[in-house]
Amino acid sequence: MTAPRDVGERSRALYERAARVIPGAVSSPARSLAPVGGVGPLFVERAEGAYLYDVDGRRYLDYLQAFGPGILGHAHPAVTRALADQAARGVLYGTSTPGEVELAERLVAGIGSLEAVRFVSTGTEAVMSAIRLARAATGREGIVTFAGSYHGHADAVLAEAGSGPATLGIEHGAGIPRSTLELVTTVPYNDADAARAAILRNRPAAILVEPVAGNMGIVPPAPDFLPALRRAADDAGSLLILDEVITAFRFRAGAVSDALGVRGDLICLGKIIGGGLPLAAYGGRADLMGMLAPRGPVYQAGTHAGNPLSVAAGLAALAVLAAPGVYERLDALGARLEAGLVAALGSTGVAGTVNRMGSGMTLFFGDRKVRDHEGARASDHGRFRAFFWEMLQRGVYLAPSPYEAWFLTLAHGEAEVDATVEAAAAALEVVRGLAERM
Ligand SMILES: *Cc1c(COP(=O)(O)O)cnc(C)c1O
């Protein structure tokens, strides 16, 4: 083992202070560099456009994008203006606001599965609340989910979760009642037959799925997968909950499920819809949403839910994303980056595969194609770790986990993409020298 890698002197000093008062020095475990062999997290004090600036004065081209919310680029003027304007009028009232009506109308108009919507603050709450509603509506308690998916950190969805828990090798988080885990059946992503069998056997309240998996790295659905889930849900009298927290507005100005032709009974949104501020939502069929308090018996609430600042940022972000050509541009950048990475893999002879959809992609090391959690898990994590540090040294910040995505934004240009490919080619030269599967 090599010594833990350091990102800089001032970062190290902050890490030492932070570690005394914040567990692992992070407010969310996925930010830690420990899983990739680092000391503490990156400490960033400023960001602009496509770049992060750390406390040691280093600049990084940002592909983390805060794990998904970033798509406009940092400090986008439309968002900072909207925030300043709202802040001057107060940030929280505990009443309804015109902004949340406008945002709800936009979402309902633009997303096929959404007839009514309720705002919350985090994706975790959106999923947790959608599950509660599904249980109330069906009178059942079971849930079917897919290994390697991430649906936030609520008890019920931390079984075989992807993303952060997978990075840390946490299969079932401690502190979760066994009785809760017993209600959850997890099947492999993209395995329509296994899913159908589990759904018909268990007749769950809900099937919870990411229509494009974003938390085992990017894994697109096989063509038959989502339609099969829809049919099985209908046959079993279960509700289909689409978790689009990471996918909505990432690939198109709306939900990816609409492009894929699948309708959810409920749908969860988050990340991009808040323009970088905490904002998430869940919604779906009007009859189901009508069961929520104060109209119905299903209780769900939030002091900061739909808060004016988040709504202002979200409206501003969605307005930018509604302009013509935005997603074509993001897709073209994604294609350029993918092609560059594939060429760099080819010229260096390092085995790897790139899964991409639009402006989201994951580079998996190893020979096999990745279409589920097993595939992501079997990829060469040792090579990923080495690659991560080689890229960081070259001023490119990736998510510190082989189970996450690279995200492009409107602030990334061809010059940034080409610089990234150049950095990757040099990094892969180093990675090639390493023994496989450390
Ligand atoms: C990020 C994410 C969540 C959790 O959202 P938080 O805002 O972090 O609570 C849920 N589902 C998916 C698909 C996500 O990517």
Coordinates of C-alpha atoms and ligand atoms in Angstrom, one line a residue:
M1 CA 0.0 0.0 0.0
T2 CA 1.2 3.5 -0.8
A3 CA 0.9 6.2 1.8
P4 CA -2.3 8.2 1.9
R5 CA -2.4 10.9 -0.8
D6 CA -2.6 14.5 0.3
V7 CA -4.1 17.3 -1.6
G8 CA -2.3 20.2 -0.1
E9 CA -1.0 21.9 3.0
R10 CA -4.0 24.1 3.9
S11 CA -6.3 21.2 3.0
R12 CA -4.3 19.0 5.4
A13 CA -4.6 21.6 8.2
L14 CA -8.3 21.9 7.6
Y15 CA -8.7 18.2 7.6
E16 CA -7.0 17.9 10.9
R17 CA -9.4 20.5 12.4
A18 CA -12.4 19.0 10.7
A19 CA -11.7 15.4 11.7
R20 CA -11.9 16.5 15.4
V21 CA -15.4 17.8 15.1
I22 CA -17.0 16.3 11.9
P23 CA -16.9 12.5 11.5
G24 CA -14.5 11.7 8.7
A25 CA -14.2 15.4 8.1
V26 CA -17.2 15.3 5.8
S27 CA -20.9 16.1 6.0
S28 CA -21.6 13.4 3.5
P29 CA -19.5 10.2 3.2
A30 CA -19.1 10.3 -0.6
R31 CA -17.0 13.4 -0.3
S32 CA -14.2 11.7 1.5
L33 CA -11.1 10.8 -0.4
A34 CA -10.3 8.0 2.0
P35 CA -12.0 5.3 -0.2
V36 CA -9.5 6.2 -3.0
G37 CA -6.6 6.3 -0.6
G38 CA -6.5 9.9 0.2
V39 CA -6.3 12.1 3.4
G40 CA -9.6 13.9 4.0
P41 CA -11.7 15.6 1.4
L42 CA -10.9 18.3 -1.0
F43 CA -11.6 21.7 0.7
V44 CA -13.0 24.1 -1.9
E45 CA -13.5 27.8 -1.3
R46 CA -14.7 29.0 -4.6
A47 CA -16.1 27.8 -7.9
E48 CA -16.7 29.5 -11.2
G49 CA -17.9 28.0 -14.5
A50 CA -16.3 24.6 -15.0
Y51 CA -13.7 25.0 -12.3
L52 CA -13.3 24.5 -8.6
Y53 CA -10.6 26.3 -6.6
D54 CA -9.4 24.7 -3.4
V55 CA -7.9 26.3 -0.3
D56 CA -4.4 25.6 -1.5
G57 CA -5.0 27.8 -4.6
R58 CA -5.3 24.9 -7.0
R59 CA -7.7 24.9 -9.8
Y60 CA -9.6 21.8 -10.9
L61 CA -11.8 21.1 -13.9
D62 CA -14.9 19.9 -12.2
Y63 CA -16.5 16.6 -13.4
L64 CA -18.0 15.9 -10.0
Q65 CA -20.6 18.6 -10.3
A66 CA -21.7 18.1 -6.7
F67 CA -22.7 14.5 -7.6
G68 CA -25.3 15.6 -10.2
P69 CA -26.9 19.0 -9.5
G70 CA -24.4 20.9 -11.6
I71 CA -25.3 21.4 -15.2
L72 CA -25.1 25.2 -15.9
G73 CA -21.6 25.7 -14.5
H74 CA -20.8 27.2 -11.1
A75 CA -22.0 30.7 -10.2
H76 CA -24.1 31.0 -13.4
P77 CA -25.3 34.6 -13.5
A78 CA -29.0 33.7 -14.0
V79 CA -28.9 31.7 -10.8
T80 CA -26.8 34.2 -8.7
R81 CA -29.1 37.0 -9.8
A82 CA -32.2 35.1 -8.9
L83 CA -30.7 34.2 -5.5
A84 CA -29.7 37.8 -4.7
D85 CA -33.1 39.1 -5.8
Q86 CA -34.9 36.5 -3.6
A87 CA -32.5 36.9 -0.6
A88 CA -33.3 40.6 -0.6
R89 CA -37.0 39.8 -0.2
G90 CA -36.4 37.2 2.6
V91 CA -35.5 33.6 2.4
L92 CA -38.2 31.7 4.3
Y93 CA -41.8 32.5 5.1
G94 CA -43.5 29.3 6.1
T95 CA -46.3 30.2 3.6
S96 CA -46.9 29.3 0.0
T97 CA -45.2 31.4 -2.6
P98 CA -45.9 32.4 -6.2
G99 CA -42.6 30.8 -7.2
E100 CA -43.5 27.4 -6.1
V101 CA -46.7 27.5 -8.0
E102 CA -44.8 28.5 -11.1
L103 CA -42.2 25.7 -10.7
A104 CA -44.9 23.1 -10.0
E105 CA -46.8 24.2 -13.1
R106 CA -43.6 23.9 -15.2
L107 CA -42.8 20.5 -13.9
V108 CA -46.3 19.1 -14.3
A109 CA -46.5 20.5 -17.9
G110 CA -43.1 19.1 -18.8
I111 CA -43.1 15.6 -17.2
G112 CA -45.5 12.9 -18.4
S113 CA -45.7 11.0 -15.1
L114 CA -46.5 14.2 -13.1
E115 CA -50.1 15.3 -12.6
A116 CA -49.4 16.9 -9.2
V117 CA -46.2 17.5 -7.3
R118 CA -45.1 18.1 -3.7
F119 CA -41.8 19.9 -3.0
V120 CA -39.3 18.6 -0.3
S121 CA -35.7 19.5 0.3
T122 CA -33.7 16.4 -0.6
G123 CA -34.0 13.4 -2.8
T124 CA -33.9 11.2 0.2
E125 CA -37.2 12.8 1.4
A126 CA -38.7 12.6 -2.0
V127 CA -38.1 8.8 -2.2
M128 CA -39.1 8.2 1.4
S129 CA -42.3 10.0 1.0
A130 CA -43.2 8.4 -2.3
I131 CA -42.7 5.0 -0.7
R132 CA -45.0 6.0 2.2
L133 CA -47.6 7.1 -0.3
A134 CA -47.3 3.9 -2.3
R135 CA -47.8 1.9 0.9
A136 CA -50.8 3.9 1.9
A137 CA -52.4 3.6 -1.6
T138 CA -51.8 -0.2 -2.0
G139 CA -52.2 -1.3 1.6
R140 CA -49.0 -3.3 1.1
E141 CA -45.5 -2.9 2.6
G142 CA -43.0 -4.6 0.3
I143 CA -40.7 -2.9 -2.1
V144 CA -38.7 -4.2 -5.0
T145 CA -35.5 -2.4 -5.8
F146 CA -32.4 -3.0 -7.9
A147 CA -28.9 -3.7 -6.6
G148 CA -26.5 -0.8 -7.1
S149 CA -29.2 1.8 -7.2
Y150 CA -29.1 4.7 -4.8
H151 CA -32.4 6.2 -3.6
G152 CA -31.1 8.3 -0.7
H153 CA -30.3 7.2 2.9
A154 CA -33.8 6.3 4.2
D155 CA -33.8 3.0 6.0
A156 CA -35.8 1.1 3.4
V157 CA -33.5 1.8 0.5
L158 CA -30.1 1.2 1.9
A159 CA -30.1 -2.5 1.0
E160 CA -27.5 -3.2 -1.6
A161 CA -27.4 0.4 -2.4
G162 CA -25.0 1.8 -5.0
S163 CA -23.0 5.0 -5.0
G164 CA -21.7 6.0 -1.5
P165 CA -22.5 2.8 0.3
A166 CA -21.1 0.7 -2.5
T167 CA -17.9 2.7 -2.5
L168 CA -17.4 2.0 1.2
G169 CA -18.4 -1.7 0.8
I170 CA -21.5 -1.2 3.1
E171 CA -24.0 -3.8 2.0
H172 CA -26.8 -3.1 4.5
G173 CA -26.1 -0.1 6.7
A174 CA -25.9 -0.7 10.4
G175 CA -28.8 0.8 12.5
I176 CA -31.5 -0.3 10.1
P177 CA -34.2 -2.5 11.6
R178 CA -34.2 -6.1 10.2
S179 CA -37.9 -5.8 9.9
T180 CA -37.4 -2.9 7.5
L181 CA -34.9 -4.8 5.4
E182 CA -37.2 -7.8 5.3
L183 CA -39.7 -5.7 3.3
V184 CA -37.2 -5.0 0.6
T185 CA -36.4 -7.4 -2.3
T186 CA -33.4 -6.5 -4.4
V187 CA -32.8 -7.9 -7.9
P188 CA -30.1 -7.2 -10.5
Y189 CA -30.6 -4.1 -12.6
N190 CA -31.5 -4.8 -16.2
D191 CA -32.7 -8.3 -15.4
A192 CA -36.3 -8.1 -16.5
D193 CA -37.1 -11.8 -15.8
A194 CA -35.7 -11.7 -12.3
A195 CA -37.6 -8.5 -11.6
R196 CA -40.9 -9.8 -13.0
A197 CA -40.6 -13.0 -10.9
A198 CA -39.8 -11.0 -7.7
I199 CA -42.7 -8.6 -8.4
L200 CA -45.3 -11.3 -9.0
R201 CA -44.0 -13.4 -6.0
N202 CA -43.9 -10.5 -3.6
R203 CA -46.7 -8.3 -4.9
P204 CA -45.0 -5.2 -3.4
A205 CA -46.4 -1.8 -2.7
A206 CA -43.9 -0.4 -5.1
I207 CA -41.1 -1.1 -7.6
L208 CA -38.5 1.6 -7.2
V209 CA -36.1 2.1 -10.1
E210 CA -33.7 4.6 -11.6
P211 CA -34.8 4.7 -15.3
V212 CA -31.1 5.3 -16.2
A213 CA -28.9 4.0 -13.4
G214 CA -26.7 6.8 -12.2
N215 CA -25.3 5.4 -8.9
M216 CA -23.4 2.3 -10.0
G217 CA -21.8 4.6 -12.6
I218 CA -23.9 5.4 -15.6
V219 CA -25.8 2.3 -16.7
P220 CA -28.5 2.8 -19.3
P221 CA -31.5 0.4 -19.2
A222 CA -31.7 -2.5 -21.6
P223 CA -34.5 -1.8 -24.2
D224 CA -37.0 -4.3 -22.6
F225 CA -36.2 -3.5 -19.0
L226 CA -38.5 -0.5 -18.1
P227 CA -41.5 -1.7 -20.2
A228 CA -41.2 -5.1 -18.4
L229 CA -41.3 -3.4 -15.0
R230 CA -44.4 -1.3 -16.1
R231 CA -46.2 -4.5 -17.1
A232 CA -45.2 -6.5 -14.0
A233 CA -46.3 -3.6 -11.8
D234 CA -49.7 -3.5 -13.5
D235 CA -50.0 -7.3 -13.3
A236 CA -49.2 -7.4 -9.6
G237 CA -51.2 -4.3 -8.7
S238 CA -48.0 -2.6 -7.5
L239 CA -47.0 1.0 -8.1
L240 CA -44.0 1.9 -10.3
I241 CA -41.9 4.7 -8.7
L242 CA -39.4 6.3 -11.1
D243 CA -36.5 7.8 -9.2
E244 CA -35.3 10.6 -11.5
V245 CA -33.5 12.5 -8.8
I246 CA -30.3 12.4 -10.8
T247 CA -31.7 11.9 -14.3
A248 CA -34.4 14.5 -14.7
F249 CA -33.1 17.5 -16.7
R250 CA -29.7 15.8 -17.1
F251 CA -30.4 14.4 -20.5
R252 CA -33.3 16.5 -21.7
A253 CA -35.5 19.4 -20.4
G254 CA -37.7 17.0 -18.5
A255 CA -37.7 13.4 -17.3
V256 CA -35.7 10.8 -19.1
S257 CA -38.6 8.3 -18.6
D258 CA -40.6 10.3 -21.1
A259 CA -37.9 9.8 -23.8
L260 CA -37.8 6.1 -22.8
G261 CA -41.5 5.7 -23.1
V262 CA -42.3 4.6 -19.6
R263 CA -44.8 6.2 -17.2
G264 CA -44.5 6.0 -13.5
D265 CA -47.3 6.1 -11.0
L266 CA -45.0 8.2 -8.9
I267 CA -41.8 10.0 -9.9
C268 CA -39.1 11.6 -7.7
L269 CA -37.1 14.6 -8.7
G270 CA -34.1 16.5 -7.2
K271 CA -30.6 17.6 -7.8
I272 CA -30.8 19.8 -11.0
I273 CA -34.3 21.1 -10.3
G274 CA -32.9 23.2 -7.4
G275 CA -30.2 24.9 -9.5
G276 CA -27.7 23.9 -6.9
L277 CA -29.8 24.6 -3.8
P278 CA -31.5 21.9 -1.8
L279 CA -34.8 21.2 -3.6
A280 CA -36.5 17.9 -4.5
A281 CA -40.0 16.8 -5.3
Y282 CA -42.2 13.8 -5.7
G283 CA -45.4 13.5 -7.6
G284 CA -47.4 11.5 -10.0
R285 CA -51.0 10.4 -10.4
A286 CA -53.4 13.0 -9.1
D287 CA -55.5 10.4 -7.3
L288 CA -52.4 9.2 -5.4
M289 CA -51.2 12.7 -4.6
G290 CA -54.7 13.6 -3.3
M291 CA -54.0 11.2 -0.4
L292 CA -51.4 13.6 1.0
A293 CA -52.2 15.7 4.1
P294 CA -53.9 18.2 4.4
R295 CA -56.3 16.6 1.9
G296 CA -55.7 13.0 2.9
P297 CA -54.3 10.8 5.6
V298 CA -50.7 10.4 4.4
Y299 CA -48.5 12.8 6.4
Q300 CA -45.3 14.4 5.0
A301 CA -44.0 17.9 5.8
G302 CA -40.9 20.1 5.8
T303 CA -39.9 23.4 7.4
H304 CA -37.7 24.2 4.4
A305 CA -39.8 22.4 1.8
G306 CA -40.2 24.4 -1.4
N307 CA -38.3 27.3 0.2
P308 CA -38.1 30.5 -1.8
L309 CA -34.4 30.5 -2.4
S310 CA -34.3 27.0 -3.7
V311 CA -37.3 27.6 -5.9
A312 CA -35.8 30.8 -7.3
A313 CA -32.6 29.0 -8.2
G314 CA -34.6 26.1 -9.7
L315 CA -36.7 28.4 -11.8
A316 CA -33.7 30.2 -13.1
A317 CA -31.8 27.0 -13.9
L318 CA -34.8 25.4 -15.7
A319 CA -35.2 28.6 -17.7
V320 CA -31.6 28.3 -18.9
L321 CA -32.1 24.6 -19.7
A322 CA -35.2 25.3 -21.7
A323 CA -33.3 27.3 -24.4
P324 CA -33.0 25.6 -27.7
G325 CA -29.9 23.6 -28.4
V326 CA -28.8 23.2 -24.8
Y327 CA -29.0 19.4 -24.6
E328 CA -27.7 19.0 -28.1
R329 CA -24.6 20.9 -27.0
L330 CA -24.2 18.9 -23.9
D331 CA -24.6 15.6 -25.8
A332 CA -22.0 16.7 -28.4
L333 CA -19.6 17.6 -25.6
G334 CA -20.3 14.2 -24.0
A335 CA -19.7 12.4 -27.3
R336 CA -16.4 14.3 -27.8
L337 CA -15.2 13.3 -24.3
E338 CA -16.3 9.7 -24.7
A339 CA -14.5 9.4 -28.1
G340 CA -11.4 10.9 -26.6
L341 CA -11.4 8.6 -23.6
V342 CA -12.0 5.6 -25.8
A343 CA -9.2 6.6 -28.1
A344 CA -6.9 7.1 -25.0
L345 CA -7.8 3.7 -23.7
G346 CA -7.0 2.3 -27.1
S347 CA -3.7 4.0 -27.6
T348 CA -2.4 3.2 -24.1
G349 CA -3.8 -0.4 -24.2
V350 CA -5.5 0.0 -20.9
A351 CA -8.7 -2.2 -20.8
G352 CA -11.8 -0.1 -20.1
T353 CA -15.2 0.8 -21.2
V354 CA -17.1 4.0 -21.2
N355 CA -20.9 4.1 -20.5
R356 CA -22.4 7.3 -21.6
M357 CA -25.7 9.0 -21.9
G358 CA -25.6 12.7 -22.9
S359 CA -23.6 14.7 -20.5
G360 CA -23.2 11.8 -18.0
M361 CA -20.6 9.1 -18.3
T362 CA -18.5 6.6 -16.4
L363 CA -15.2 5.1 -17.3
F364 CA -15.0 1.5 -15.9
F365 CA -11.6 -0.2 -15.9
G366 CA -11.5 -3.8 -17.1
D367 CA -12.6 -5.9 -20.1
R368 CA -16.3 -6.4 -19.4
K369 CA -19.2 -4.2 -20.4
V370 CA -21.1 -2.9 -17.4
R371 CA -24.9 -3.3 -17.3
D372 CA -25.5 -4.0 -13.6
H373 CA -24.0 -3.7 -10.1
E374 CA -22.1 -6.9 -10.5
G375 CA -20.3 -5.5 -13.6
A376 CA -19.5 -2.3 -11.8
R377 CA -18.3 -4.1 -8.8
A378 CA -16.0 -6.4 -11.0
S379 CA -14.4 -3.4 -12.6
D380 CA -10.8 -2.7 -11.6
H381 CA -11.0 -0.4 -8.6
G382 CA -7.3 -0.3 -8.0
R383 CA -6.8 1.2 -11.5
F384 CA -9.6 3.6 -10.9
R385 CA -7.9 4.8 -7.7
A386 CA -4.6 5.4 -9.5
F387 CA -6.4 7.1 -12.3
F388 CA -8.3 9.4 -9.9
W389 CA -5.0 10.7 -8.4
E390 CA -3.3 11.0 -11.8
M391 CA -6.2 13.1 -13.0
L392 CA -6.3 15.2 -9.8
Q393 CA -2.6 16.0 -10.2
R394 CA -3.4 17.2 -13.7
G395 CA -6.1 19.5 -12.5
V396 CA -9.1 17.3 -13.2
Y397 CA -11.5 16.5 -10.3
L398 CA -13.5 13.3 -10.7
A399 CA -16.0 11.8 -8.3
P400 CA -13.8 9.9 -5.8
S401 CA -15.5 6.6 -6.5
P402 CA -15.7 4.0 -9.3
Y403 CA -19.5 4.0 -8.8
E404 CA -20.1 7.6 -9.8
A405 CA -20.5 9.5 -13.0
W406 CA -18.6 12.3 -14.7
F407 CA -20.9 15.2 -15.5
L408 CA -20.4 17.9 -18.1
T409 CA -22.0 21.3 -17.9
L410 CA -22.7 24.3 -20.1
A411 CA -19.6 25.9 -18.8
H412 CA -17.4 23.1 -20.2
G413 CA -16.3 23.8 -23.7
E414 CA -14.4 21.8 -26.3
A415 CA -11.1 23.2 -25.0
E416 CA -11.9 21.8 -21.5
V417 CA -12.9 18.4 -23.0
D418 CA -9.7 18.2 -25.1
A419 CA -7.6 19.1 -22.1
T420 CA -9.3 16.4 -20.1
V421 CA -8.6 13.8 -22.8
E422 CA -5.0 14.9 -22.9
A423 CA -4.8 14.5 -19.1
A424 CA -6.5 11.1 -19.3
A425 CA -4.1 9.9 -21.9
A426 CA -1.2 10.8 -19.7
A427 CA -2.9 9.3 -16.6
L428 CA -3.6 6.1 -18.4
E429 CA 0.0 5.8 -19.4
V430 CA 0.8 5.7 -15.6
V431 CA -2.2 3.3 -14.9
R432 CA -0.9 0.9 -17.6
G433 CA 2.2 0.3 -15.6
L434 CA 0.3 -0.9 -12.6
A435 CA -0.5 -4.5 -12.0
E436 CA -4.2 -5.3 -12.7
R437 CA -6.7 -5.7 -9.9
M438 CA -4.9 -4.3 -6.9
Ligands
LIG1 C1 -28.8 11.7 -5.1 C2 -29.9 10.7 -5.3 C3 -30.9 10.5 -4.3 C4 -30.7 11.2 -2.9 O1 -30.8 12.6 -3.0 P1 -30.3 13.5 -1.8 O2 -30.7 14.9 -2.2 O3 -28.8 13.3 -1.7 O4 -31.0 13.0 -0.6 C5 -31.9 9.7 -4.5 N1 -32.1 9.1 -5.7 C6 -31.1 9.2 -6.7 C7 -31.3 8.4 -7.9 C8 -30.0 10.0 -6.5 O5 -29.1 10.1 -7.4

